[in-house]
Coordinates of C-alpha atoms in Angstrom, one line a residue:
M7 CA 74.1 -14.8 -60.6
T8 CA 74.3 -12.0 -63.2
P9 CA 71.6 -9.3 -62.5
A10 CA 69.1 -9.1 -65.4
L11 CA 66.2 -6.8 -66.1
D12 CA 63.8 -9.7 -66.1
D13 CA 64.7 -10.5 -62.5
I14 CA 63.4 -7.1 -61.3
P15 CA 59.9 -7.6 -59.8
T16 CA 57.0 -5.8 -61.4
C17 CA 54.5 -3.7 -59.6
P18 CA 51.3 -5.7 -58.8
A19 CA 49.1 -2.6 -59.3
D20 CA 48.8 0.4 -61.6
P21 CA 48.6 3.7 -59.6
A22 CA 46.5 5.3 -62.4
E23 CA 44.0 2.5 -62.2
L24 CA 43.9 2.8 -58.4
R25 CA 43.1 6.5 -58.6
R26 CA 40.3 5.8 -61.1
L27 CA 38.9 3.2 -58.7
A28 CA 39.1 5.7 -55.9
A29 CA 37.2 8.3 -58.0
S30 CA 34.5 5.8 -58.8
V31 CA 34.1 4.9 -55.1
A32 CA 33.6 8.6 -54.3
A33 CA 31.2 9.1 -57.2
A34 CA 29.1 6.1 -55.9
G35 CA 29.0 7.7 -52.4
S36 CA 27.8 11.0 -53.7
A37 CA 25.2 9.4 -55.9
L38 CA 24.0 7.3 -53.0
R39 CA 23.6 10.4 -50.7
V40 CA 21.7 12.3 -53.4
S41 CA 19.4 9.2 -53.9
T42 CA 18.7 8.8 -50.2
E43 CA 17.9 12.5 -49.9
H44 CA 15.6 12.3 -52.9
V45 CA 13.9 9.2 -51.5
G46 CA 13.5 10.9 -48.1
F47 CA 12.0 14.0 -49.7
V48 CA 9.5 12.0 -51.8
W49 CA 8.6 9.7 -48.9
G50 CA 8.0 12.8 -46.8
L51 CA 5.1 13.6 -49.2
L52 CA 3.4 10.4 -48.4
P53 CA 0.9 11.7 -45.7
G54 CA -0.4 14.2 -48.2
V55 CA -1.3 11.7 -50.9
Y56 CA -1.9 8.4 -49.1
R57 CA -4.1 8.0 -46.1
A58 CA -4.6 4.6 -44.7
P59 CA -4.1 2.8 -41.3
E60 CA -0.7 1.6 -42.4
A61 CA 0.5 5.0 -43.8
P62 CA 2.2 6.3 -40.6
E63 CA 4.1 3.0 -40.2
L64 CA 5.3 3.1 -43.8
Q65 CA 6.5 6.6 -43.4
Q66 CA 8.2 5.8 -40.0
S67 CA 10.1 2.9 -41.7
M68 CA 12.1 5.3 -43.8
R69 CA 12.7 8.2 -41.4
L70 CA 16.3 7.1 -40.8
L71 CA 17.2 6.7 -44.5
S72 CA 19.1 10.0 -44.6
P73 CA 21.3 9.3 -41.6
A74 CA 22.1 5.9 -43.0
G75 CA 23.0 7.4 -46.4
A76 CA 25.3 9.9 -44.6
E77 CA 27.0 7.1 -42.7
I78 CA 27.7 5.1 -45.9
E79 CA 28.9 8.2 -47.8
T80 CA 31.3 9.1 -45.0
G81 CA 32.7 5.5 -45.1
L82 CA 33.1 5.6 -48.9
R83 CA 35.0 8.9 -48.6
S84 CA 37.4 7.2 -46.2
V85 CA 37.8 4.3 -48.7
R86 CA 38.6 6.7 -51.4
A87 CA 41.3 8.4 -49.3
A88 CA 42.8 5.0 -48.4
I89 CA 43.0 3.9 -52.1
E90 CA 44.5 7.2 -53.2
T91 CA 47.1 6.9 -50.5
L92 CA 47.9 3.4 -51.7
A93 CA 48.3 4.8 -55.2
D94 CA 50.7 7.4 -54.0
D95 CA 52.7 4.8 -52.0
V96 CA 52.9 2.4 -54.9
E97 CA 54.0 5.1 -57.2
A98 CA 56.8 6.1 -54.8
V99 CA 58.1 2.5 -54.8
N100 CA 57.8 2.4 -58.6
L101 CA 60.2 5.3 -58.8
R102 CA 62.7 3.3 -56.9
R103 CA 62.2 0.4 -59.3
D104 CA 62.8 2.8 -62.3
A105 CA 66.0 3.9 -60.6
L106 CA 67.1 0.3 -60.2
V107 CA 66.3 -0.4 -63.9
D108 CA 68.4 2.6 -65.0
E109 CA 71.2 1.5 -62.7
L110 CA 71.3 -2.0 -64.2
R111 CA 71.3 -0.7 -67.7
N112 CA 74.2 1.6 -66.9
L113 CA 76.0 -1.3 -65.4
S114 CA 75.5 -3.5 -68.5
A115 CA 76.7 -0.7 -70.8
T116 CA 79.8 -0.2 -68.6
E117 CA 80.7 -3.9 -68.8
I118 CA 80.3 -3.9 -72.6
L119 CA 82.7 -1.0 -73.0
A120 CA 85.2 -2.2 -70.4
L121 CA 88.7 -3.2 -71.5
P122 CA 89.7 -6.9 -71.4
E123 CA 91.1 -7.9 -68.0
P124 CA 94.4 -9.9 -67.7
D125 CA 94.0 -13.6 -67.2
D126 CA 95.2 -13.6 -63.6
A127 CA 93.8 -15.7 -60.7
F128 CA 93.9 -12.9 -58.2
V129 CA 92.2 -10.5 -60.6
G130 CA 89.6 -13.2 -61.3
R131 CA 88.9 -13.6 -57.5
L132 CA 88.4 -9.8 -57.2
R133 CA 86.1 -9.7 -60.2
N134 CA 84.0 -12.6 -58.9
A135 CA 83.8 -10.9 -55.4
A136 CA 82.7 -7.7 -57.1
H137 CA 80.0 -9.6 -59.1
A138 CA 78.9 -11.3 -55.9
D139 CA 78.5 -8.0 -54.1
Q140 CA 76.5 -6.6 -57.0
A141 CA 74.3 -9.7 -57.1
T142 CA 73.7 -9.4 -53.3
A143 CA 72.9 -5.7 -53.6
F144 CA 70.6 -6.4 -56.5
R145 CA 68.7 -9.1 -54.6
R146 CA 68.4 -6.7 -51.6
D147 CA 67.1 -3.9 -53.8
C148 CA 64.5 -6.3 -55.4
A149 CA 63.4 -7.5 -52.0
A150 CA 63.0 -3.9 -50.8
L151 CA 60.7 -3.2 -53.8
V152 CA 58.5 -6.2 -52.9
E153 CA 58.5 -5.1 -49.2
G154 CA 57.7 -1.5 -50.2
W155 CA 54.6 -2.7 -52.2
A156 CA 53.6 -5.0 -49.3
D157 CA 54.0 -2.1 -46.8
A158 CA 51.7 0.1 -49.0
A159 CA 49.1 -2.7 -49.2
R160 CA 49.3 -3.3 -45.4
A161 CA 48.9 0.4 -44.7
C162 CA 45.9 0.6 -47.0
A163 CA 44.3 -2.5 -45.4
A164 CA 44.9 -0.9 -41.9
A165 CA 43.2 2.3 -43.1
L166 CA 40.3 0.4 -44.5
R167 CA 39.9 -1.6 -41.3
A168 CA 40.0 1.7 -39.4
I169 CA 36.8 2.9 -41.1
P170 CA 34.0 2.8 -38.5
D171 CA 31.5 0.1 -38.8
L172 CA 28.1 1.5 -39.9
S173 CA 25.7 2.0 -37.0
W174 CA 23.1 0.9 -39.5
T175 CA 20.4 3.3 -38.2
L176 CA 17.9 1.7 -40.5
T177 CA 18.0 -1.6 -38.5
R178 CA 17.3 0.2 -35.2
D179 CA 13.7 -1.0 -35.1
L180 CA 14.4 -4.6 -36.0
V181 CA 14.0 -7.4 -33.5
V182 CA 17.4 -8.2 -31.9
D183 CA 18.7 -10.6 -29.4
E184 CA 19.1 -8.4 -26.2
A185 CA 21.4 -11.0 -24.6
A186 CA 23.8 -10.6 -27.6
L187 CA 23.8 -6.9 -27.2
E188 CA 25.0 -7.2 -23.6
T189 CA 28.1 -9.1 -24.7
P190 CA 31.2 -6.8 -24.5
S191 CA 32.6 -5.9 -27.9
A192 CA 35.6 -3.9 -29.1
S193 CA 35.5 -1.3 -31.8
I194 CA 38.1 -1.5 -34.5
L195 CA 38.3 2.4 -34.2
D196 CA 39.4 2.0 -30.6
D197 CA 42.0 -0.5 -31.8
A198 CA 43.5 2.3 -33.9
A199 CA 42.8 5.4 -31.7
V200 CA 44.1 4.2 -28.4
P201 CA 47.4 2.9 -29.6
L202 CA 48.0 6.2 -31.4
L203 CA 47.3 8.0 -28.2
R204 CA 49.7 5.7 -26.4
R205 CA 52.4 6.5 -29.0
L206 CA 51.8 10.3 -28.6
A207 CA 52.1 10.0 -24.9
R208 CA 55.3 7.9 -24.9
G209 CA 57.9 10.7 -25.4
G210 CA 56.6 13.8 -23.7
A211 CA 55.1 17.1 -25.0
A212 CA 57.7 17.9 -27.6
D213 CA 57.7 14.4 -29.1
A214 CA 53.9 14.3 -29.2
A215 CA 53.9 17.7 -31.0
R216 CA 56.5 16.4 -33.5
L217 CA 54.6 13.2 -34.2
L218 CA 51.3 14.9 -34.8
R219 CA 53.0 17.4 -37.0
E220 CA 54.6 14.7 -39.1
N221 CA 51.4 12.5 -39.1
P222 CA 48.5 14.9 -39.2
E223 CA 46.1 12.1 -40.2
W224 CA 46.5 10.6 -36.7
A225 CA 44.2 13.3 -35.3
A226 CA 41.3 12.3 -37.4
I227 CA 41.8 8.6 -36.6
I228 CA 42.0 9.4 -32.9
R229 CA 38.8 11.5 -32.9
R230 CA 36.9 8.7 -34.4
G231 CA 37.5 6.4 -31.4
R232 CA 34.6 5.9 -29.1
P233 CA 34.4 8.5 -26.2
E234 CA 34.1 5.6 -23.7
A235 CA 37.4 4.1 -24.9
I236 CA 39.1 7.4 -24.9
A237 CA 37.8 8.2 -21.4
G238 CA 38.9 4.7 -20.1
W239 CA 42.4 5.2 -21.4
W240 CA 42.7 8.8 -20.1
T241 CA 41.7 7.8 -16.6
R242 CA 44.5 5.3 -16.5
I243 CA 47.4 7.5 -17.5
S244 CA 49.5 9.5 -15.0
P245 CA 49.0 13.2 -14.3
S246 CA 52.4 14.0 -15.8
T247 CA 51.6 12.1 -19.0
A248 CA 48.2 13.9 -19.3
A249 CA 50.0 17.2 -18.8
G250 CA 52.5 16.4 -21.5
L251 CA 49.7 15.8 -24.0
I252 CA 47.8 18.9 -23.0
T253 CA 51.0 20.9 -23.5
G254 CA 52.2 19.2 -26.6
V255 CA 49.0 18.6 -28.6
P256 CA 46.4 21.0 -27.1
A257 CA 44.4 21.2 -30.4
L258 CA 43.8 17.5 -30.3
I259 CA 43.1 17.1 -26.5
G260 CA 40.9 20.3 -26.5
T261 CA 38.5 18.7 -29.1
L262 CA 38.7 15.0 -28.1
D263 CA 35.5 13.6 -26.7
G264 CA 36.1 11.4 -23.7
I265 CA 38.9 13.5 -22.2
A266 CA 38.3 14.8 -18.7
L267 CA 36.4 18.0 -18.8
D268 CA 38.9 20.1 -16.8
D269 CA 41.7 18.8 -19.0
R270 CA 40.0 19.8 -22.2
V271 CA 39.5 23.3 -20.7
A272 CA 43.2 23.5 -19.8
A273 CA 44.2 22.5 -23.4
N274 CA 41.9 25.2 -24.8
R275 CA 43.3 27.7 -22.4
S276 CA 46.7 27.1 -23.9
R277 CA 45.3 27.4 -27.4
A278 CA 43.6 30.7 -26.4
A279 CA 47.0 32.2 -25.4
A280 CA 48.4 31.4 -28.8
H281 CA 45.3 32.7 -30.6
L282 CA 45.6 36.0 -28.8
A283 CA 49.0 36.7 -30.5
E284 CA 47.3 36.1 -33.9
L285 CA 44.4 38.4 -33.0
R286 CA 46.8 41.2 -32.0
A287 CA 48.8 40.9 -35.1
K288 CA 45.5 40.9 -37.1
R289 CA 44.5 44.1 -35.4
D290 CA 47.8 45.7 -36.0
R291 CA 47.4 45.0 -39.7
A292 CA 43.9 46.3 -39.6
V293 CA 45.0 49.7 -38.4
G294 CA 48.1 49.8 -40.6
I295 CA 50.7 48.8 -38.1
H296 CA 53.5 46.5 -39.4
P297 CA 56.1 44.6 -37.5
S298 CA 59.0 45.9 -39.6
P299 CA 59.8 49.6 -39.8
G300 CA 60.3 49.5 -43.5
A301 CA 57.1 47.8 -44.3
R302 CA 54.5 49.7 -46.3
R303 CA 51.5 50.9 -44.4
S304 CA 48.2 49.6 -45.7
R305 CA 44.8 51.1 -45.5
A306 CA 43.0 50.2 -42.3
L307 CA 40.0 47.9 -42.4
P308 CA 36.6 49.4 -41.5
S309 CA 36.0 50.1 -37.8
A310 CA 33.4 47.4 -37.6
D311 CA 36.0 44.8 -38.4
I312 CA 38.3 46.2 -35.8
D313 CA 35.4 46.1 -33.3
A314 CA 34.9 42.4 -34.1
I315 CA 38.6 41.7 -33.5
D316 CA 38.4 43.5 -30.2
R317 CA 35.4 41.5 -29.1
E318 CA 37.1 38.2 -30.0
T319 CA 40.3 39.3 -28.3
A320 CA 38.5 40.2 -25.1
Y321 CA 36.8 36.8 -25.1
F322 CA 40.0 34.8 -25.6
Q323 CA 41.8 36.9 -23.1
A324 CA 39.1 35.8 -20.6
V325 CA 39.7 32.2 -21.7
A326 CA 43.4 32.5 -21.3
D327 CA 43.0 34.1 -17.8
G328 CA 40.7 31.4 -16.7
R329 CA 37.6 33.6 -16.4
K330 CA 35.9 31.6 -19.1
Q331 CA 36.1 27.8 -19.7
L332 CA 36.4 26.9 -23.3
Y333 CA 35.5 23.2 -23.7
A334 CA 35.7 22.9 -27.5
W335 CA 36.8 25.3 -30.3
D336 CA 37.3 24.5 -34.0
P337 CA 37.3 27.8 -35.9
R338 CA 37.6 26.1 -39.3
H339 CA 34.5 24.0 -38.8
G340 CA 32.6 26.8 -36.9
S341 CA 32.2 25.1 -33.5
L342 CA 32.5 26.6 -30.0
I343 CA 31.4 25.1 -26.7
E344 CA 31.8 26.9 -23.4
M345 CA 31.6 25.3 -20.0
S346 CA 30.3 26.9 -16.8
G347 CA 30.7 25.4 -13.4
N348 CA 32.8 22.9 -11.6
P349 CA 32.6 19.3 -13.0
S350 CA 34.3 17.8 -9.9
T351 CA 31.3 18.8 -7.7
A352 CA 28.5 18.5 -10.3
K353 CA 25.7 16.0 -10.0
A354 CA 23.9 17.3 -13.1
A355 CA 25.0 18.5 -16.5
L356 CA 23.0 20.9 -18.6
F357 CA 23.5 21.3 -22.3
V358 CA 22.1 24.6 -23.7
V359 CA 21.7 24.5 -27.5
P360 CA 21.0 28.0 -28.9
G361 CA 19.3 28.1 -32.3
T362 CA 19.0 30.4 -35.3
N363 CA 21.6 33.2 -35.8
T364 CA 24.0 31.6 -33.3
T365 CA 27.7 32.3 -34.3
A366 CA 31.0 32.4 -32.5
D367 CA 30.4 36.1 -32.0
S368 CA 27.3 35.2 -29.9
F369 CA 29.7 34.1 -27.2
Y370 CA 31.5 37.4 -27.1
G371 CA 30.6 40.7 -25.5
D372 CA 28.7 41.9 -22.5
E373 CA 25.5 39.8 -23.3
P374 CA 26.8 36.4 -24.4
V375 CA 24.6 33.5 -25.4
T376 CA 26.0 31.7 -22.3
R377 CA 23.9 33.7 -19.8
F378 CA 21.2 31.1 -19.5
A379 CA 23.7 28.4 -18.6
D380 CA 25.6 30.7 -16.3
W381 CA 22.4 31.5 -14.4
Q382 CA 21.7 27.7 -13.9
V383 CA 25.2 27.2 -12.6
R384 CA 24.9 30.1 -10.1
S385 CA 21.6 28.7 -8.9
G386 CA 22.8 25.1 -8.7
R387 CA 24.9 25.5 -5.6
E388 CA 28.1 24.1 -7.2
Q389 CA 26.2 20.9 -8.2
V390 CA 25.5 21.9 -11.9
V391 CA 27.9 22.0 -14.7
A392 CA 26.5 23.6 -17.9
F393 CA 27.6 23.8 -21.5
T394 CA 26.5 26.3 -24.2
V395 CA 26.9 24.2 -27.3
M396 CA 27.5 25.2 -31.0
T397 CA 28.9 22.2 -32.7
G398 CA 29.0 23.8 -36.2
P399 CA 27.3 26.5 -38.4
M400 CA 23.7 27.2 -37.4
P401 CA 21.1 28.7 -39.8
Q402 CA 21.1 32.5 -40.2
L403 CA 18.1 34.7 -41.1
S404 CA 20.4 36.6 -43.4
D405 CA 20.8 33.5 -45.5
I406 CA 17.2 33.3 -46.5
P407 CA 17.6 35.2 -49.8
F408 CA 20.4 32.7 -50.7
N409 CA 18.4 29.5 -50.2
G410 CA 19.5 29.2 -46.5
G411 CA 17.9 29.9 -43.2
P412 CA 16.0 28.2 -40.5
Q413 CA 13.2 27.0 -42.8
W414 CA 15.5 24.2 -44.0
N415 CA 15.9 21.2 -41.8
Q416 CA 19.3 20.2 -43.3
Y417 CA 21.2 22.1 -40.6
A418 CA 19.6 19.8 -38.0
H419 CA 20.8 16.7 -39.8
Q420 CA 24.3 18.2 -40.2
R421 CA 24.7 19.1 -36.5
A422 CA 23.0 15.9 -35.2
P423 CA 26.0 13.5 -35.3
E424 CA 28.3 16.3 -33.8
Y425 CA 26.0 17.0 -31.0
A426 CA 25.5 13.3 -30.3
Q427 CA 29.3 12.9 -30.1
F428 CA 29.5 15.8 -27.7
V429 CA 26.8 14.3 -25.4
Q430 CA 28.6 10.9 -25.5
G431 CA 31.9 12.6 -24.6
V432 CA 30.5 14.3 -21.5
R433 CA 28.8 11.1 -20.4
A434 CA 31.9 9.1 -20.9
A435 CA 34.0 11.6 -18.9
E436 CA 31.4 12.0 -16.1
P437 CA 29.3 8.9 -16.2
S438 CA 27.6 9.6 -12.8
V439 CA 26.0 12.9 -13.7
R440 CA 22.4 13.2 -14.9
T441 CA 22.1 15.0 -18.2
M442 CA 19.6 17.5 -19.5
S443 CA 19.5 19.5 -22.7
Y444 CA 17.8 22.9 -23.1
E445 CA 17.2 23.4 -26.8
H446 CA 16.1 26.8 -27.9
S447 CA 14.5 27.5 -31.3
Y448 CA 16.4 25.6 -34.0
G449 CA 18.4 23.8 -31.3
G450 CA 15.4 21.5 -30.8
G451 CA 15.7 20.2 -34.3
V452 CA 19.3 19.4 -33.6
G453 CA 18.5 17.6 -30.3
S454 CA 15.7 15.6 -31.9
A455 CA 17.9 14.4 -34.9
A456 CA 20.8 13.6 -32.6
E457 CA 18.9 10.9 -30.8
A458 CA 19.3 8.7 -33.8
Y459 CA 23.1 9.0 -33.5
G460 CA 23.2 8.2 -29.8
G461 CA 22.8 11.7 -28.4
I462 CA 20.5 10.6 -25.6
V463 CA 20.0 12.6 -22.4
D464 CA 17.9 12.0 -19.3
A465 CA 15.7 15.1 -20.0
R466 CA 15.1 17.5 -22.9
F467 CA 13.5 20.9 -22.5
L468 CA 12.3 22.3 -25.8
A469 CA 12.2 26.1 -25.5
A470 CA 10.3 27.8 -28.3
S471 CA 11.6 24.8 -30.3
V472 CA 11.0 23.9 -34.0
G473 CA 10.4 20.3 -32.8
A474 CA 11.5 17.5 -35.1
V475 CA 11.1 16.3 -38.7
D476 CA 8.3 14.0 -39.8
G477 CA 8.2 10.5 -38.3
Y478 CA 10.1 11.4 -35.1
E479 CA 9.2 9.4 -32.0
P480 CA 10.4 10.3 -28.5
L481 CA 12.6 7.8 -26.6
D482 CA 11.3 5.8 -23.6
G483 CA 14.1 6.7 -21.3
T484 CA 14.0 10.5 -21.8
T485 CA 11.6 13.0 -20.2
Y486 CA 10.4 15.8 -22.5
Y487 CA 9.4 19.3 -21.6
S488 CA 8.2 22.1 -23.8
A489 CA 7.6 25.8 -23.2
Q490 CA 6.8 28.7 -25.6
G491 CA 5.0 32.0 -25.4
P492 CA 1.3 32.2 -26.5
D493 CA 2.3 34.3 -29.5
D494 CA 5.8 32.7 -30.2
I495 CA 6.9 33.2 -33.8
N496 CA 7.3 29.4 -34.2
R497 CA 3.6 28.8 -33.6
Y498 CA 2.9 30.2 -37.1
Y499 CA 4.5 27.3 -38.8
A500 CA 4.8 24.5 -36.1
G501 CA 4.2 21.1 -37.5
L502 CA 4.5 22.0 -41.2
Q503 CA 7.0 20.2 -43.4
L504 CA 7.6 19.5 -47.0
G505 CA 10.6 17.4 -47.5
P506 CA 13.7 19.4 -46.6
L507 CA 11.5 22.4 -45.7
G508 CA 10.2 22.8 -42.1
F509 CA 9.7 20.4 -39.2
G510 CA 6.6 18.2 -39.2
E511 CA 6.5 17.4 -35.5
G512 CA 5.8 20.4 -33.3
P513 CA 7.3 20.3 -29.8
E514 CA 3.9 20.3 -28.0
S515 CA 2.8 17.3 -30.0
F516 CA 5.5 15.0 -28.8
E517 CA 4.0 12.0 -27.1
G518 CA 4.2 12.3 -23.3
V519 CA 5.7 15.8 -23.4
R520 CA 5.2 17.9 -20.3
L521 CA 4.0 21.4 -21.1
V522 CA 5.5 24.2 -19.0
E523 CA 4.1 27.6 -18.6
S524 CA 6.4 30.2 -20.2
G525 CA 5.3 33.1 -18.1
L526 CA 5.4 35.3 -21.2
P527 CA 2.5 37.5 -22.3
G528 CA 0.5 37.0 -25.4
I529 CA -0.3 39.4 -28.2
N530 CA -0.6 43.0 -27.0
P531 CA -4.0 44.3 -28.2
A532 CA -2.5 47.7 -28.8
N533 CA -0.1 46.2 -31.4
V534 CA -3.0 44.6 -33.2
A535 CA -4.4 48.1 -33.9
L536 CA -0.9 49.2 -35.1
G537 CA -0.4 46.5 -37.6
V538 CA 1.2 43.1 -38.4
P539 CA 4.9 44.3 -38.2
L540 CA 4.6 45.1 -34.5
I541 CA 2.8 41.8 -33.8
V542 CA 5.6 39.9 -35.5
A543 CA 8.3 41.9 -33.8
E544 CA 6.7 41.1 -30.4
S545 CA 6.5 37.4 -31.3
V546 CA 10.2 37.4 -32.1
E547 CA 10.9 39.2 -28.8
H548 CA 9.0 36.6 -26.8
H549 CA 10.7 33.8 -28.7
N550 CA 14.2 35.2 -27.9
A551 CA 13.2 35.8 -24.2
L552 CA 13.5 32.1 -23.4
M553 CA 17.3 32.4 -23.7
S554 CA 17.3 35.3 -21.2
D555 CA 18.9 35.2 -17.7
D556 CA 16.7 38.1 -16.5
E557 CA 14.3 36.7 -14.0
R558 CA 11.9 39.6 -14.7
V559 CA 11.7 38.4 -18.3
N560 CA 12.2 34.7 -18.2
G561 CA 11.9 33.8 -14.5
T562 CA 9.3 31.2 -14.9
V563 CA 11.3 29.0 -17.3
L564 CA 14.6 29.7 -15.5
N565 CA 13.2 28.4 -12.3
A566 CA 11.4 25.5 -14.0
V567 CA 14.7 24.3 -15.5
N568 CA 16.4 24.8 -12.1
Q569 CA 13.8 22.6 -10.4
I570 CA 14.2 19.8 -13.0
L571 CA 18.0 19.9 -12.4
N572 CA 17.4 19.7 -8.7
E573 CA 15.1 16.7 -9.2
S574 CA 17.8 15.0 -11.3
K575 CA 20.3 15.7 -8.5
A576 CA 18.0 14.0 -6.1
H577 CA 18.2 10.8 -8.1
Q578 CA 22.0 10.6 -7.4

C-alpha cells in the first residue's frame, strides 16, 4: 500500500462549530435564568392585584421556579464547559493530522526527486521493506487520529454524564409513588466522585497532591458527589489512607462535605499553617520589609490594613495551634465555618447562622461571632458540637447605596444551596446526632430557602430573623421557634416583600411556630423624647443582642436554646 492523502481520516467535527454551540448553550442558560427571575418577580405581585380563594395556591405553585432555574443554568454551564473541552481536544488531534499531511507531502516530494535505483533484487527487497514500514507507520498514525477523536468524544460524554441530575424542585409537590422512592438508587455523580477519590488515595500524599495539581478539575467533580456517598467511602478507608489524603490534598478534604468532622478540621489546620507564612510575608510587604537585601523599599500600607493582617494572623495561628477548629474555609468564595466542641461525644449539633454584616473578619479578634456557639458547647457538657456558618458573602449595610444590602432577598437564594450542602455533610458524617439551626437576622432567610435544597434540620430557631420569601411553607418534620425583642429593627418591615425586595413571611407568622420570650426590653420612653435616631439605635442594639453570649444581655434566649438542645439529646 502506498500512503495517499485521501487515506488520512478527516475530523468528524469542526472545533469552531463546537465552540459556537457551547456559546449558544451558555446564552440559553443565562436567558432562562433571567426569565425565571422575571417570572418569579411578576408572580410575586399576584397577591396585590388578584384576590380569590385560589390565589394563594397559584402563588405557591411558582415559589420554587427560581431554584429550578438556577439548577438548569448550572447544568448548562457544565454542558458548555464539556463541549469547549471537546473542541480543544479535537483541535489538538487535528494538529497531529496536519503534521501527518505535511509529512506525507514531504515524502512524496522526496520520492519524485530521488535518483533512479539500480535494478537489483537485494535493493528491491530493501526498498519494499522500507515501503512496508512506511505503510505500517502510516496506518498506525491514522488509527491514532481516529482513536484520539474517539477519546475526546468519550471524555466529553463522561463529562456530560457527570452533570448532576436536576432535583426538579418544581415537582416537589406532585403526587409520587412512595414505594418507588424507597428503592435504593445510585447517583451518577457518585459514580464519578468516589472513583476519583480512590485514585487520589492509591499512591499516598505526594501522589495525591501531584494528581490534583495535574487534574484540577477533579476537585469540582468530587465536591459534587453526594455527602452520603463520600461519608460511606471515607468510613471504609484505613487511617493511614485518610492521613495521606489530609496531608496531600488538604484544600480538597477540608472543604469536602461527608468527610469526618475531625478530619476536616485536621486538613484545615494544615492549610492554616501554610496561610500563616503568606500572611507574614504580606505584613512584611505592608511595612516595607523585603526578603532580599537589595530590594527597593515600598511605602507601607495604612495601619488599618496592618491591623487587619494582624487580626487574621492571630486567628489562623489559633487554628494552627488547635485552639480553634476550622471546619471549612474558601477565601476565594468568601466562606468560613468554625466548629466548637467534640463531635465524638456529641449527641446534638447546633448550626449558628449569623446574618447581615457577617464577614471573615467577624470570626477574628476578642469578640468573635462564634461566641454564641461557644457558650452552647460549654453549657452542653461535652454533648453539643456547634458550628458558626458563613457559606459565602452575606449582605452588608455598606452596600445599600450600591444596590446591595439586606433588603434584597437574592443573598438568601445564593447561600441556600451551599448551606443545604453543609447540613447534609454534617448529617452524613454524624448521622446519629440531632440537628438544630440558630438563624440570626438575615440567616433566617438563608435557612428558609435552604429547605428547598434539602437543608433540613430537626429544629430551627429564628432569632430576630427576616423570615422567608412569599409562599414559604414550614416542613412537617421540623420544629420552629422564634424570638425577637419588642422593638427589634426587623419588626418595622417584617412580612413586606416586592419581588426581590424583602421577605413576605415574617418569622412569627410561620404556621406552628413556637414563640420564645426574648428577655429584651422594649422602647425606652426616655429615647422617645430624645428622637427617632436613639429609638432606631436601641432597636438595632436589641437586634444584635440575640447573638450575645453575655447572660446578662441574652440569658433568656441562651438558656432557651440550651434547653431545646437538651431535649433533643434526650431523644437519643
